[in-house]
Coordinates of C-alpha atoms and ligand atoms in Angstrom, one line a residue:
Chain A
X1 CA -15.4 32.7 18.6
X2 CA -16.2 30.1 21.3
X3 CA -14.3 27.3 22.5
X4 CA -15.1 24.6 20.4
X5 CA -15.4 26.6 17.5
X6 CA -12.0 27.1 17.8
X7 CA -11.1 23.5 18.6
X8 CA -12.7 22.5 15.4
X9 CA -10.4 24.7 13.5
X10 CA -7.5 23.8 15.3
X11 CA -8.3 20.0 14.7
X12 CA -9.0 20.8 10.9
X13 CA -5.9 22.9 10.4
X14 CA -3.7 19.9 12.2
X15 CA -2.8 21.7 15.5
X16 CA -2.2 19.2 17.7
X17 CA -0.8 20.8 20.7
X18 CA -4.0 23.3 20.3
X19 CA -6.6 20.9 20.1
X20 CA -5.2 19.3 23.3
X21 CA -5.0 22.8 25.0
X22 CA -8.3 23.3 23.8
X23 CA -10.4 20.3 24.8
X24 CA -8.7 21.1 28.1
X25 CA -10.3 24.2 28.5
X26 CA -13.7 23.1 26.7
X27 CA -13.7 20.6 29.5
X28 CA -12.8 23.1 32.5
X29 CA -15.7 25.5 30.9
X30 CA -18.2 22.5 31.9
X31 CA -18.7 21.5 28.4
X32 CA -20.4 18.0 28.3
X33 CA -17.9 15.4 26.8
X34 CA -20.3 14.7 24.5
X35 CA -20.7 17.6 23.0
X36 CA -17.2 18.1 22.4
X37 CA -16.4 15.3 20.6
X38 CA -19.6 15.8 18.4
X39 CA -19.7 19.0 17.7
X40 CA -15.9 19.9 17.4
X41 CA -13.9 17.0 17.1
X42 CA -16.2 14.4 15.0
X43 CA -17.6 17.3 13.3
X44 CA -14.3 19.1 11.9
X45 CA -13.2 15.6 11.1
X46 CA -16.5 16.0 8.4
X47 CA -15.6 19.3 7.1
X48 CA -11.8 17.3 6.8
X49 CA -13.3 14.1 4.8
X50 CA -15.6 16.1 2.9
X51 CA -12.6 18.0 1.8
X52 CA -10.8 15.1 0.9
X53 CA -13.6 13.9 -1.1
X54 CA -13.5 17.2 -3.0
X55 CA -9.8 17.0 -3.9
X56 CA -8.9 20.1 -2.4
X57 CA -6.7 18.6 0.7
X58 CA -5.0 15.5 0.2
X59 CA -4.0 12.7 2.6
X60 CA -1.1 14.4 4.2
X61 CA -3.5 17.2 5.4
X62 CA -6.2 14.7 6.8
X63 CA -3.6 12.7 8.5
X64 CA -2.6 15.8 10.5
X65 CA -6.0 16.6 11.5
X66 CA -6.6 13.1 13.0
X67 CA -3.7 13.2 14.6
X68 CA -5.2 16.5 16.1
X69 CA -7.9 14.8 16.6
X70 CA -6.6 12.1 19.2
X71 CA -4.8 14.3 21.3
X72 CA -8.5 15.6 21.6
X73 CA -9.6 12.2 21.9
X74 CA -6.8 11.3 24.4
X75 CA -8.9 13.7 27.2
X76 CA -12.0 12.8 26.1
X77 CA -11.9 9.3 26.2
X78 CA -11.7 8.3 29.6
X79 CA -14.5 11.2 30.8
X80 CA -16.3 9.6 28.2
X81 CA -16.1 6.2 29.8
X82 CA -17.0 7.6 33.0
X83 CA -20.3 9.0 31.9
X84 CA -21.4 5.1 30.4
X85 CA -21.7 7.0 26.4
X86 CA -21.9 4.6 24.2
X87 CA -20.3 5.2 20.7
X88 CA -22.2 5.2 17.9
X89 CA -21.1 1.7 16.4
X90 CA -18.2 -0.6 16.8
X91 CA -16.3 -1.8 13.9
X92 CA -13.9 -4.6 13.9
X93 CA -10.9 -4.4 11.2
X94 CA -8.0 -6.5 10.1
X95 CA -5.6 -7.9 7.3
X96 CA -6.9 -11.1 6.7
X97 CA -4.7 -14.1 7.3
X98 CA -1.6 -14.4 5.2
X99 CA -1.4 -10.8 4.2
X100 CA 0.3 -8.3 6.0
X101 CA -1.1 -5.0 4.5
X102 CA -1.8 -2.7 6.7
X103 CA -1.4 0.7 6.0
X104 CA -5.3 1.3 3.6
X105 CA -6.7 -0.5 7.0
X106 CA -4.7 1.8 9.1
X107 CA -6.3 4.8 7.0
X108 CA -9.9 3.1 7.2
X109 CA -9.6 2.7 10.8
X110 CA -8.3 6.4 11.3
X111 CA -11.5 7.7 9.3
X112 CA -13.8 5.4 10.9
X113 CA -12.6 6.8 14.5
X114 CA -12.9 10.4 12.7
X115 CA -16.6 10.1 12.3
X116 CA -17.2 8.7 16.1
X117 CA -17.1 4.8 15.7
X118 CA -15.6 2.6 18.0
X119 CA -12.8 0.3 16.0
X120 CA -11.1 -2.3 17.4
X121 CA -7.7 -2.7 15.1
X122 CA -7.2 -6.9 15.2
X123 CA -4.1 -5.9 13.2
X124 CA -2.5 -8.0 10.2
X125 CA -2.6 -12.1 9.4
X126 CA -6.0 -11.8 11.2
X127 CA -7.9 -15.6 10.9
X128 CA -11.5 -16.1 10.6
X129 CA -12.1 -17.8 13.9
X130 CA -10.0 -14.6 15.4
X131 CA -12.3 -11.7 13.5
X132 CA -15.3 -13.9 14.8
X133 CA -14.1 -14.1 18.1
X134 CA -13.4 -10.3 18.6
X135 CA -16.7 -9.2 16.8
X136 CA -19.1 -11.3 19.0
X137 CA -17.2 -10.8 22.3
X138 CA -17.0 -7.4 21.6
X139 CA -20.6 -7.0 20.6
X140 CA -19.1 -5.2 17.1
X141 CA -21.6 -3.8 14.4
X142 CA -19.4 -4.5 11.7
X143 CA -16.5 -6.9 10.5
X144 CA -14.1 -4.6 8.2
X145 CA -11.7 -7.0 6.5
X146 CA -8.8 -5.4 3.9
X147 CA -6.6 -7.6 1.3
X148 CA -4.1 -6.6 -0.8
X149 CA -3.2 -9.7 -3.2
X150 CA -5.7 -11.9 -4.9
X151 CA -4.2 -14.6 -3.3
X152 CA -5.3 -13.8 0.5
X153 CA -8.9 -12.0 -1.2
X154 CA -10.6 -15.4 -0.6
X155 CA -10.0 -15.5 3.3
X156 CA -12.9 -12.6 3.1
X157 CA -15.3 -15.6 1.8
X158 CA -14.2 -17.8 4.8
X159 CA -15.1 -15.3 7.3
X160 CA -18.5 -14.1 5.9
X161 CA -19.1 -18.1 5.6
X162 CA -18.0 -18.7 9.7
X163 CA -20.6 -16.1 10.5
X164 CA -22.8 -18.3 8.7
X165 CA -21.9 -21.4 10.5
X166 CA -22.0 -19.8 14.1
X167 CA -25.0 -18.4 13.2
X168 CA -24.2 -14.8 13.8
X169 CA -24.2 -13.7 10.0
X170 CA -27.6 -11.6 10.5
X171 CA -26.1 -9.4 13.7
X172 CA -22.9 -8.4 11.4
X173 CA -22.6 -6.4 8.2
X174 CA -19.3 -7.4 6.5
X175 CA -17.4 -4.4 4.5
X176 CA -14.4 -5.2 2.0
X177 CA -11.6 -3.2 0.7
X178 CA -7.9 -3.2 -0.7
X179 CA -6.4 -3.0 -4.1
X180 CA -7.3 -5.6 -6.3
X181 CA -11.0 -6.0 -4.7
X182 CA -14.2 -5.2 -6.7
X183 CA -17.8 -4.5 -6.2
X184 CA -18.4 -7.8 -8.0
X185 CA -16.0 -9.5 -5.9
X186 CA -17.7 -8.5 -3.1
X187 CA -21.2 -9.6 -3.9
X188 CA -20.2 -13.0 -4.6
X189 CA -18.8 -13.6 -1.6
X190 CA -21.7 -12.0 0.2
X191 CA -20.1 -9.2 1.8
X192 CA -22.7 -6.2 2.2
X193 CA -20.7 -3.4 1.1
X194 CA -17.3 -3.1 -1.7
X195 CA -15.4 0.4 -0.4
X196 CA -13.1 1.6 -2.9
X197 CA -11.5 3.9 -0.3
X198 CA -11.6 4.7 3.0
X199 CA -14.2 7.5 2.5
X200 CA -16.5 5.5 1.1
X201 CA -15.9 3.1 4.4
X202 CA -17.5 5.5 6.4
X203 CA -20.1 5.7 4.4
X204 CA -20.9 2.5 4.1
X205 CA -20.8 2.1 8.1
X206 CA -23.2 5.0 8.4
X207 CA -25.5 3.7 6.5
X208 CA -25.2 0.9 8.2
X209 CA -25.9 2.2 11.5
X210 CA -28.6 4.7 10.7
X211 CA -26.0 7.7 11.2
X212 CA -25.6 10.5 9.3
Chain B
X1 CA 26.0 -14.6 -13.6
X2 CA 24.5 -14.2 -9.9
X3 CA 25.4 -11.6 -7.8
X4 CA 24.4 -9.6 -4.7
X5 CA 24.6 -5.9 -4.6
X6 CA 24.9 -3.6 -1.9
X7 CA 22.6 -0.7 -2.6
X8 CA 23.7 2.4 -0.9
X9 CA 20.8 4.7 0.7
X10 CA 22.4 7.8 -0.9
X11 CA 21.6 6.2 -4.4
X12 CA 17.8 5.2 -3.8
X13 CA 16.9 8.5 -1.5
X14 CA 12.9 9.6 -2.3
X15 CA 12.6 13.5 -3.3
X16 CA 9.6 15.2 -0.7
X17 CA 7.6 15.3 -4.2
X18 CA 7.7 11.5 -4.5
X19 CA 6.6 10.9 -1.2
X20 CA 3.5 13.1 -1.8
X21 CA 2.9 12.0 -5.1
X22 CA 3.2 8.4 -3.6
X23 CA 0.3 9.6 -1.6
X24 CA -2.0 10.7 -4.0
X25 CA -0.5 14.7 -4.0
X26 CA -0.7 15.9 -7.6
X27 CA 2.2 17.8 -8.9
X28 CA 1.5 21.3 -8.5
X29 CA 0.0 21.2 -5.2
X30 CA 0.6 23.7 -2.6
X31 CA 1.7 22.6 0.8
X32 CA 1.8 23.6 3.8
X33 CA 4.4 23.9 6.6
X34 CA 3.5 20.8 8.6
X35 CA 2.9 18.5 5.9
X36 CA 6.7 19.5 4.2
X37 CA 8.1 19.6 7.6
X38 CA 6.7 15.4 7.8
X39 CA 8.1 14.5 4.6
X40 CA 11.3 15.9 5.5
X41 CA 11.2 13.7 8.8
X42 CA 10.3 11.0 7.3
X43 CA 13.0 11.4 4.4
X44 CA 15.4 11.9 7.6
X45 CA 14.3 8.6 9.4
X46 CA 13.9 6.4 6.1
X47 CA 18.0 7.3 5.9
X48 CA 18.7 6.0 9.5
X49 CA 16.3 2.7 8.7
X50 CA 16.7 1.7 5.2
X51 CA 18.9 -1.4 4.4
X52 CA 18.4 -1.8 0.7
X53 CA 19.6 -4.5 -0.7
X54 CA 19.5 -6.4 -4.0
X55 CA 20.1 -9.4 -6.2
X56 CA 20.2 -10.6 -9.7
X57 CA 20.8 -13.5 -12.2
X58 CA 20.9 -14.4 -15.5
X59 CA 18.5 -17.1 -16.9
X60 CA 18.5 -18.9 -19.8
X61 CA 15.5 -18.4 -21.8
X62 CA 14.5 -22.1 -22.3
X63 CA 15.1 -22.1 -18.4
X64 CA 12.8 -19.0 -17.9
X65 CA 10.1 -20.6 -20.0
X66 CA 9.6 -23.2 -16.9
X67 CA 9.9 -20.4 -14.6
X68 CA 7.3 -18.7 -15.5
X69 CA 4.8 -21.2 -15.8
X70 CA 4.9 -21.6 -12.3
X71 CA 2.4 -22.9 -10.7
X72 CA 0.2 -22.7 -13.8
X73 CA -1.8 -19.8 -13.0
X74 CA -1.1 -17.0 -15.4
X75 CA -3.6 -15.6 -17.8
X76 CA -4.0 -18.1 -20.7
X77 CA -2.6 -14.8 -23.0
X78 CA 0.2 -12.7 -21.9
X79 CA 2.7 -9.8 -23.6
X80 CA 5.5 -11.3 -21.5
X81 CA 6.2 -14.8 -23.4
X82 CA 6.4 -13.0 -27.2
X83 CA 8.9 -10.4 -25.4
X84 CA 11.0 -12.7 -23.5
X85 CA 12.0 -15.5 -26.2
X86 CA 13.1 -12.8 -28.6
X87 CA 15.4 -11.6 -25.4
X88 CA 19.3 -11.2 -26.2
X89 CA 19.5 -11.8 -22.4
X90 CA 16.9 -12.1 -19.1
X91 CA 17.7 -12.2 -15.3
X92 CA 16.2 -12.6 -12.6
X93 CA 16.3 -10.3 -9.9
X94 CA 14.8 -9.0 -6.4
X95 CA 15.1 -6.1 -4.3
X96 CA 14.5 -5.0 -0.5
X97 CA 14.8 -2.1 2.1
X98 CA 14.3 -4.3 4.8
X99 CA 12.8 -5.1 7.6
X100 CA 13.5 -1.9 10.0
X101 CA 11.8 0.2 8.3
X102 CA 8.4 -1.6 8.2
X103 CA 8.5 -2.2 11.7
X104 CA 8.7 1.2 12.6
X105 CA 6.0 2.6 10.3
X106 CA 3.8 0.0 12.4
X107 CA 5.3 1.6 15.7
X108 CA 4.2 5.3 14.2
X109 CA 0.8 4.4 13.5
X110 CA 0.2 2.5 16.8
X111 CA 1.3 5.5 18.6
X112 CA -1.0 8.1 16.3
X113 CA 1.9 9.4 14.4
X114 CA -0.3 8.9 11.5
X115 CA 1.3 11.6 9.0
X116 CA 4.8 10.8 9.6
X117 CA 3.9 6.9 9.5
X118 CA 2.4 7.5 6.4
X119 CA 5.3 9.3 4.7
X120 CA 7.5 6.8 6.3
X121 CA 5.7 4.3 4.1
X122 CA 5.6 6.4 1.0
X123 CA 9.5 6.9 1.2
X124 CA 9.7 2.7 1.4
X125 CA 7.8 2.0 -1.4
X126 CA 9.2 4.6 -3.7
X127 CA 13.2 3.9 -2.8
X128 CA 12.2 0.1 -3.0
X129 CA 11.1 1.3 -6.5
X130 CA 14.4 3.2 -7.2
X131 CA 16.4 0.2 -5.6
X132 CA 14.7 -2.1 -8.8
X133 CA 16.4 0.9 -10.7
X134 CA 19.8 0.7 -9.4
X135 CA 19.6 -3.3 -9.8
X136 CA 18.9 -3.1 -13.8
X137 CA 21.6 -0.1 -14.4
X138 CA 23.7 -3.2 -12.6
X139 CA 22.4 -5.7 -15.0
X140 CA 22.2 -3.5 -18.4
X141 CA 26.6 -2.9 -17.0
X142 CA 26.9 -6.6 -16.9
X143 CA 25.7 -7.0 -20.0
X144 CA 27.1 -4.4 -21.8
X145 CA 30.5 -5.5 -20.5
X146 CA 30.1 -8.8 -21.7
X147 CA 28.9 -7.7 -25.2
X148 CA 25.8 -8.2 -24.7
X149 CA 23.9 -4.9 -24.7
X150 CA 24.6 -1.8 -26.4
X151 CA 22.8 1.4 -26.8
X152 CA 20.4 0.9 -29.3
X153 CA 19.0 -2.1 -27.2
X154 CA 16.2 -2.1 -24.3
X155 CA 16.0 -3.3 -20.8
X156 CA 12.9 -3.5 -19.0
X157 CA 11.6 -5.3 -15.9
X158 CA 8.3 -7.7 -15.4
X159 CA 6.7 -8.3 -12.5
X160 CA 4.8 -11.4 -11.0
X161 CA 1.3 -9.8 -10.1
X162 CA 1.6 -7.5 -13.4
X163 CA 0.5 -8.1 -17.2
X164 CA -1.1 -11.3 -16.5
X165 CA 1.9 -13.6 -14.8
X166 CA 0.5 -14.6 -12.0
X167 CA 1.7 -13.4 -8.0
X168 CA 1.9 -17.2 -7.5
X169 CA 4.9 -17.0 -10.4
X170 CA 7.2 -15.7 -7.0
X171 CA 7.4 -18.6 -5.5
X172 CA 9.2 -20.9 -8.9
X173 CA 11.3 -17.2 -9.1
X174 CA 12.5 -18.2 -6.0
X175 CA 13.3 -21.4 -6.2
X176 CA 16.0 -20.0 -8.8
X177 CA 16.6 -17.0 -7.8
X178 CA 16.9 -17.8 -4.0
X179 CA 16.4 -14.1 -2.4
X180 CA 16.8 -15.6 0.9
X181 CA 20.3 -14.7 0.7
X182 CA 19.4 -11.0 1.1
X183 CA 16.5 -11.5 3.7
X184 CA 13.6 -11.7 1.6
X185 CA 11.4 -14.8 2.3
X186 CA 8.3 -15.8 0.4
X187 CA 5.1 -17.0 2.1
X188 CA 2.1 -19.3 1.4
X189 CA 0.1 -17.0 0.2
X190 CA 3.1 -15.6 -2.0
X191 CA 3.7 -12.2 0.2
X192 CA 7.5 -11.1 0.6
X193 CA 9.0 -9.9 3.4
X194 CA 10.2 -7.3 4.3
X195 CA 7.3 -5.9 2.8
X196 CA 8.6 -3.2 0.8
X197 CA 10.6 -6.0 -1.8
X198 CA 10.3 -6.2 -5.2
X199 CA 11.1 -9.6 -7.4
X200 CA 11.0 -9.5 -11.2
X201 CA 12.3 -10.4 -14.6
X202 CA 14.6 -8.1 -16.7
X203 CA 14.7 -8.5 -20.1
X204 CA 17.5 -7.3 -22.7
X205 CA 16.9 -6.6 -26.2
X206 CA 16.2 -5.0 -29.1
X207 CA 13.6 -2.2 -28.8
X208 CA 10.7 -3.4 -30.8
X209 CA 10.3 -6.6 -28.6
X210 CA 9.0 -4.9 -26.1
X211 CA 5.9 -3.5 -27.7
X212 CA 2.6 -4.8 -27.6
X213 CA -0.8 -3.3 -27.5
X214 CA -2.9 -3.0 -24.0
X215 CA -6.0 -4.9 -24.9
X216 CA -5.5 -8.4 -23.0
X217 CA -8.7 -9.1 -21.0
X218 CA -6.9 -8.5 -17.7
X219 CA -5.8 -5.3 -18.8
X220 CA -9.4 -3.6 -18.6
X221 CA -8.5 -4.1 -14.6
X222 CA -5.3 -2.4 -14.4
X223 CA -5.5 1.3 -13.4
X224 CA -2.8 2.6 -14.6
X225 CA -1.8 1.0 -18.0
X226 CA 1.4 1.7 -16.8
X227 CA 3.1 0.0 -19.4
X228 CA 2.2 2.2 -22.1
X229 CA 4.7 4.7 -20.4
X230 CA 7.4 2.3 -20.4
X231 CA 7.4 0.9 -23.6
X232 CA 7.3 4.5 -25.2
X233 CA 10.5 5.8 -23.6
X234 CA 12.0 2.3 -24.7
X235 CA 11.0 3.2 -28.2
X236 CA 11.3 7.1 -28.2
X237 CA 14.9 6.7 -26.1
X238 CA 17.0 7.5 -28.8
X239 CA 20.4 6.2 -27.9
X240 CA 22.3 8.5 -25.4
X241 CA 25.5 10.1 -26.7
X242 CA 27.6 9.3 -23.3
X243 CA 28.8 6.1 -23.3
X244 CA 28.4 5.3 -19.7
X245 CA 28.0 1.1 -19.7
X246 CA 30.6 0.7 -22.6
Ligands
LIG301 C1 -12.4 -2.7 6.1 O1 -12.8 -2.0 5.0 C2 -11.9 -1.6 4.1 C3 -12.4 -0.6 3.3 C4 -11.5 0.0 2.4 C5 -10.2 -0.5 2.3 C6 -9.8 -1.5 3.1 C7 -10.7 -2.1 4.0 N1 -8.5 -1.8 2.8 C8 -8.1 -1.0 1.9 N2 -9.1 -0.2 1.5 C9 -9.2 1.0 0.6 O2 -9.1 2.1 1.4 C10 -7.6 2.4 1.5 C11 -7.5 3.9 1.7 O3 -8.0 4.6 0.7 C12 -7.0 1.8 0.3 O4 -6.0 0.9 0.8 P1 -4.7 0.5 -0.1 O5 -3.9 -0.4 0.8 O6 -5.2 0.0 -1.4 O7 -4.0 1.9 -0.3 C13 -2.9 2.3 0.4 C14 -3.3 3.4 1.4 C15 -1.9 2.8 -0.6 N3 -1.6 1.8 -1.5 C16 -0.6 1.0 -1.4 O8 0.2 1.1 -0.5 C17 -0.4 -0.1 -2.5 C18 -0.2 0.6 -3.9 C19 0.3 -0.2 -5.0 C20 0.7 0.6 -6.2 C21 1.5 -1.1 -4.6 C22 2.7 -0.6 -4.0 C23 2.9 0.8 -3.5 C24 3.8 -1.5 -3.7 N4 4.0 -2.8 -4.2 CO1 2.6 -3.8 -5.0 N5 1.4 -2.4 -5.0 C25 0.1 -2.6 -5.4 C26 -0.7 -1.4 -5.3 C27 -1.6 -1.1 -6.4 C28 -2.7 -0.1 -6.1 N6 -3.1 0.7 -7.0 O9 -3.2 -0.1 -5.0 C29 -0.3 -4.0 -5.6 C30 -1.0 -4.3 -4.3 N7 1.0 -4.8 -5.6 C31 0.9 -5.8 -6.4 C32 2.0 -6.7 -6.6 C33 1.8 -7.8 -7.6 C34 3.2 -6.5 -5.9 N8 3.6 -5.4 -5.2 C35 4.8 -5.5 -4.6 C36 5.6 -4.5 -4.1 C37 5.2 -3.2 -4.0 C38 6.1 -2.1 -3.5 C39 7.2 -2.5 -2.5 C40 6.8 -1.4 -4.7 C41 5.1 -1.1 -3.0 C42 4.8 -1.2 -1.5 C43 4.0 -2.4 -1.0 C44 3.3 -2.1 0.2 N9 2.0 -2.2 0.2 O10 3.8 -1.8 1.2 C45 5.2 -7.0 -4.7 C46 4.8 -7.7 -3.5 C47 5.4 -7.1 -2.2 C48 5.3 -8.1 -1.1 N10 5.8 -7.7 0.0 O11 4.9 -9.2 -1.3 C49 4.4 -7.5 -5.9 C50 4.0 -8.9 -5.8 C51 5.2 -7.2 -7.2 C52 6.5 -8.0 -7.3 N11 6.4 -9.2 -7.9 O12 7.5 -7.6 -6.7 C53 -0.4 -6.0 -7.0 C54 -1.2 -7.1 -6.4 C55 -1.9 -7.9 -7.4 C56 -2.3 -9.3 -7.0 N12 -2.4 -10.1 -7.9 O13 -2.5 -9.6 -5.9 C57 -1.0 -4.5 -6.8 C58 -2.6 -4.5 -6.7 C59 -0.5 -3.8 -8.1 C60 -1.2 -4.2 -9.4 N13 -0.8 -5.2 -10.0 O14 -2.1 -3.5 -9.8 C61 -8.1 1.1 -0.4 O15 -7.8 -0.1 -1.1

């Protein structure tokens, strides 16, 4: 079994220290950077959410392997840099403003970097000016926005209607989750995609981008 | 009657299969090493971090009835109103495991200690649940010392957010309640914190009040119809034959 073969397996079963010992040595073998995060890291992190999907791991098990998956990452990252590889899309995600939420976010944003997508984390009580901000300066694909009371849902509206105003609506897409959202919700407020889980985030993004 | 309790961690401590149930785990499932070995952890760390605390008072019902209009934005029909003015008694209550713990399940996942972070969470929620517990064994005691409850009644709580009272119903709660006095603080936008808190109504009385059937509007946008679990092991509970609160 080669290298990343291996790596991939690691990552899936949740071996951290592994997956670190083995990007090493996938690296020192003159494996492009690339490659190794496609093929092995982003790639078991497929089989993983596919899984998931399935029902036959559950959370627990998927948090392992991204775990596994950033000590990958952790090497990677700054070879990656190096070489000028630009990720496949950015996505920008945060609480909106007066909720503080944060662990469906956390789990969207650990998914997201699963399947290869840049996220910048803007964290909890996030504003609208502050999730415009971030997205334009940091030339982001996507706004991800989570809420977990009806009471802080219609910040999302706000946001989607800023990108309006600064006239940067048509470079964004907008997606939406957290508990008491809907699909419905969603729509009226313009958002371009409702994602019931995380999952289904990732989804939405790679349609988005053109990635599959 | 208003009184602060001091919970005691041993008495709200989450079992490993709550943690993964909390998660989405079905009962049944196999695990394996690493995943027990995190809840274990993370049963381990919510015991050095949890501070659970609680508080409760009794309302009158004619003074409830203003409570829970609130800021006027429940559901024009709700179950609670025909359950609570048929109430031998109601109070108020809220509950907390503070602030320690939520600070370092934000300090797990910023450092990529996603699993344990997440059973750290799990174990929050579910002992925050169990602290609610704790606070209405202390109020169906109080009660039943005072003649006021006895074994063939009910007790059960109500939560702003839930059943059509409205999340905004927190913040006239608080005004009465005043859950400040055990840390919790209510924001603008109606969110406690700590974040793993719990505020609520408990009402006392006879069994059949709290029955009613699960077809308000609203409740075709619950998931969990809950409720229908609750009221049944009000009704089915025959009395117990220990006589623990009397
Ligand atoms: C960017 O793109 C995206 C894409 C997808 C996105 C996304 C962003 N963000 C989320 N997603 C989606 O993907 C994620 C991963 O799959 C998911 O993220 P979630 O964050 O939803 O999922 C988490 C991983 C796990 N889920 C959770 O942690 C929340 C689960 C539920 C059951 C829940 C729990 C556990 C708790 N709660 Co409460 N709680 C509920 C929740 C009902 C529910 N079914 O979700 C909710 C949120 N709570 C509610 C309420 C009312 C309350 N809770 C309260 C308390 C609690 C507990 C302490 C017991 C506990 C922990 C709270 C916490 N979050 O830390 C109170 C408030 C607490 C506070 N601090 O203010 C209280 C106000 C009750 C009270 N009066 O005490 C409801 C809000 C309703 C409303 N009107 O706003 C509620 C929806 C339950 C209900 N009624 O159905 C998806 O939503």
């Amino acid at each position: 079994m080669d290298t990343l073969q291996r790596l991939s397996e690691n990552m899936q079963k949740g071996n951290a220290d592994q997956v670190a010992r083995l990007t090493q040595q996938a690296i020192d073998e003159g494996c492009e950077p690339k490659t190794i995060l496609d093929d092995a890291l982003v790639g078991g992190m497929a089989v993983v959410g596919e899984k998931f999907k399935k029902h036959e791991i559950f959370l627990p098990h998927v948090l392992l392997a991204a775990k596994a998956m950033h000590a990958g990452m952790d090497l990677l990252k700054p070879l990656l840099v190096k070489d000028g590889i630009p990720t496949i899309g950015k996505v920008v995600t945060g609480t909106v403003q007066g909720d503080l939420h944060d662990i469906g976010k956390n789990l969207v944003g650990i998914m997201l970097k699963g399947a290869g997508f840049d996220v910048i984390d803007l964290g909890r009580d996030v504003s609208p000016e502050k999730f415009l901000d971030a997205a334009v300066s940091e030339k982001a694909n996507v706004i991800g926005m989570s809420a977990l009371l009806t009471t802080t849902m219609p910040v999302m509206k706000k946001v989607i209607a800023l990108a309006h105003e600064r006239n940067v609506r048509n470079q964004l897409k907008f997606i939406v989750g957290g508990a008491p959202m809907s699909k419905e919700y969603a729509q009226e407020i313009g958002a371009d995609a409702y994602c019931y889980d995380a999952v289904s985030a990732v989804e939405s993004v790679k349609r988005f981008m053109g990635a599959h | 009657m208003r009184r602060v309790i001091d919970i005691s961690a041993e008495q709200i401590a989450p079992t490993v299969e709550e943690l993964l149930n909390q998660q989405g785990v079905p009962p049944g499932a196999v695990h394996d090493e690493p995943t027990l070995r995190a809840a274990r952890e993370a049963i381990a760390l919510w015991g050095h971090l949890s501070q659970p605390m609680g508080i409760f008072a009794e309302i009158a019902i004619h003074d409830f009835a203003q409570v829970y209009i609130g800021d006027g934005r429940n559901e024009p029909e709700t179950p609670l109103p025909n359950i609570y003015q048929r109430a031998d008694a109601l109070a108020l209550f809220a509950v907390t495991v503070g602030h320690d713990i939520e600070q370092e399940i934000r300090r797990l996942f910023e450092t990529n200690e996603f699993p344990l972070g997440a059973m750290l969470d799990a174990a929050a929620s579910v002992s925050a649940e169990n602290a609610a517990d704790i606070v209405q064994d202390k109020v169906q005691k109080h009660l039943s010392v005072i003649g006021r409850w006895d074994r063939s009644k009910g007790i059960m709580p109500f939560s702003p957010g839930y059943c059509g009272w409205h999340v905004s119903g927190q913040r006239a709660l608080f005004d009465t309640l005043h859950p400040e006095e055990i840390g919790i603080e209510l924001s603008d936008s109606y969110l406690m914190q700590p974040l793993k808190s719990i505020s609520g109504l408990l009402v006392a009385g006879p069994r059949d009040i709290f029955q009613f059937d699960d077809d308000f509007p609203f409740c075709s946008e619950c998931a969990t119809h809950s409720c229908r679990e609750r009221i049944m092991s009000i009704i089915e509970n025959q009395p117990k034959a220990d006589t623990r609160w009397e």
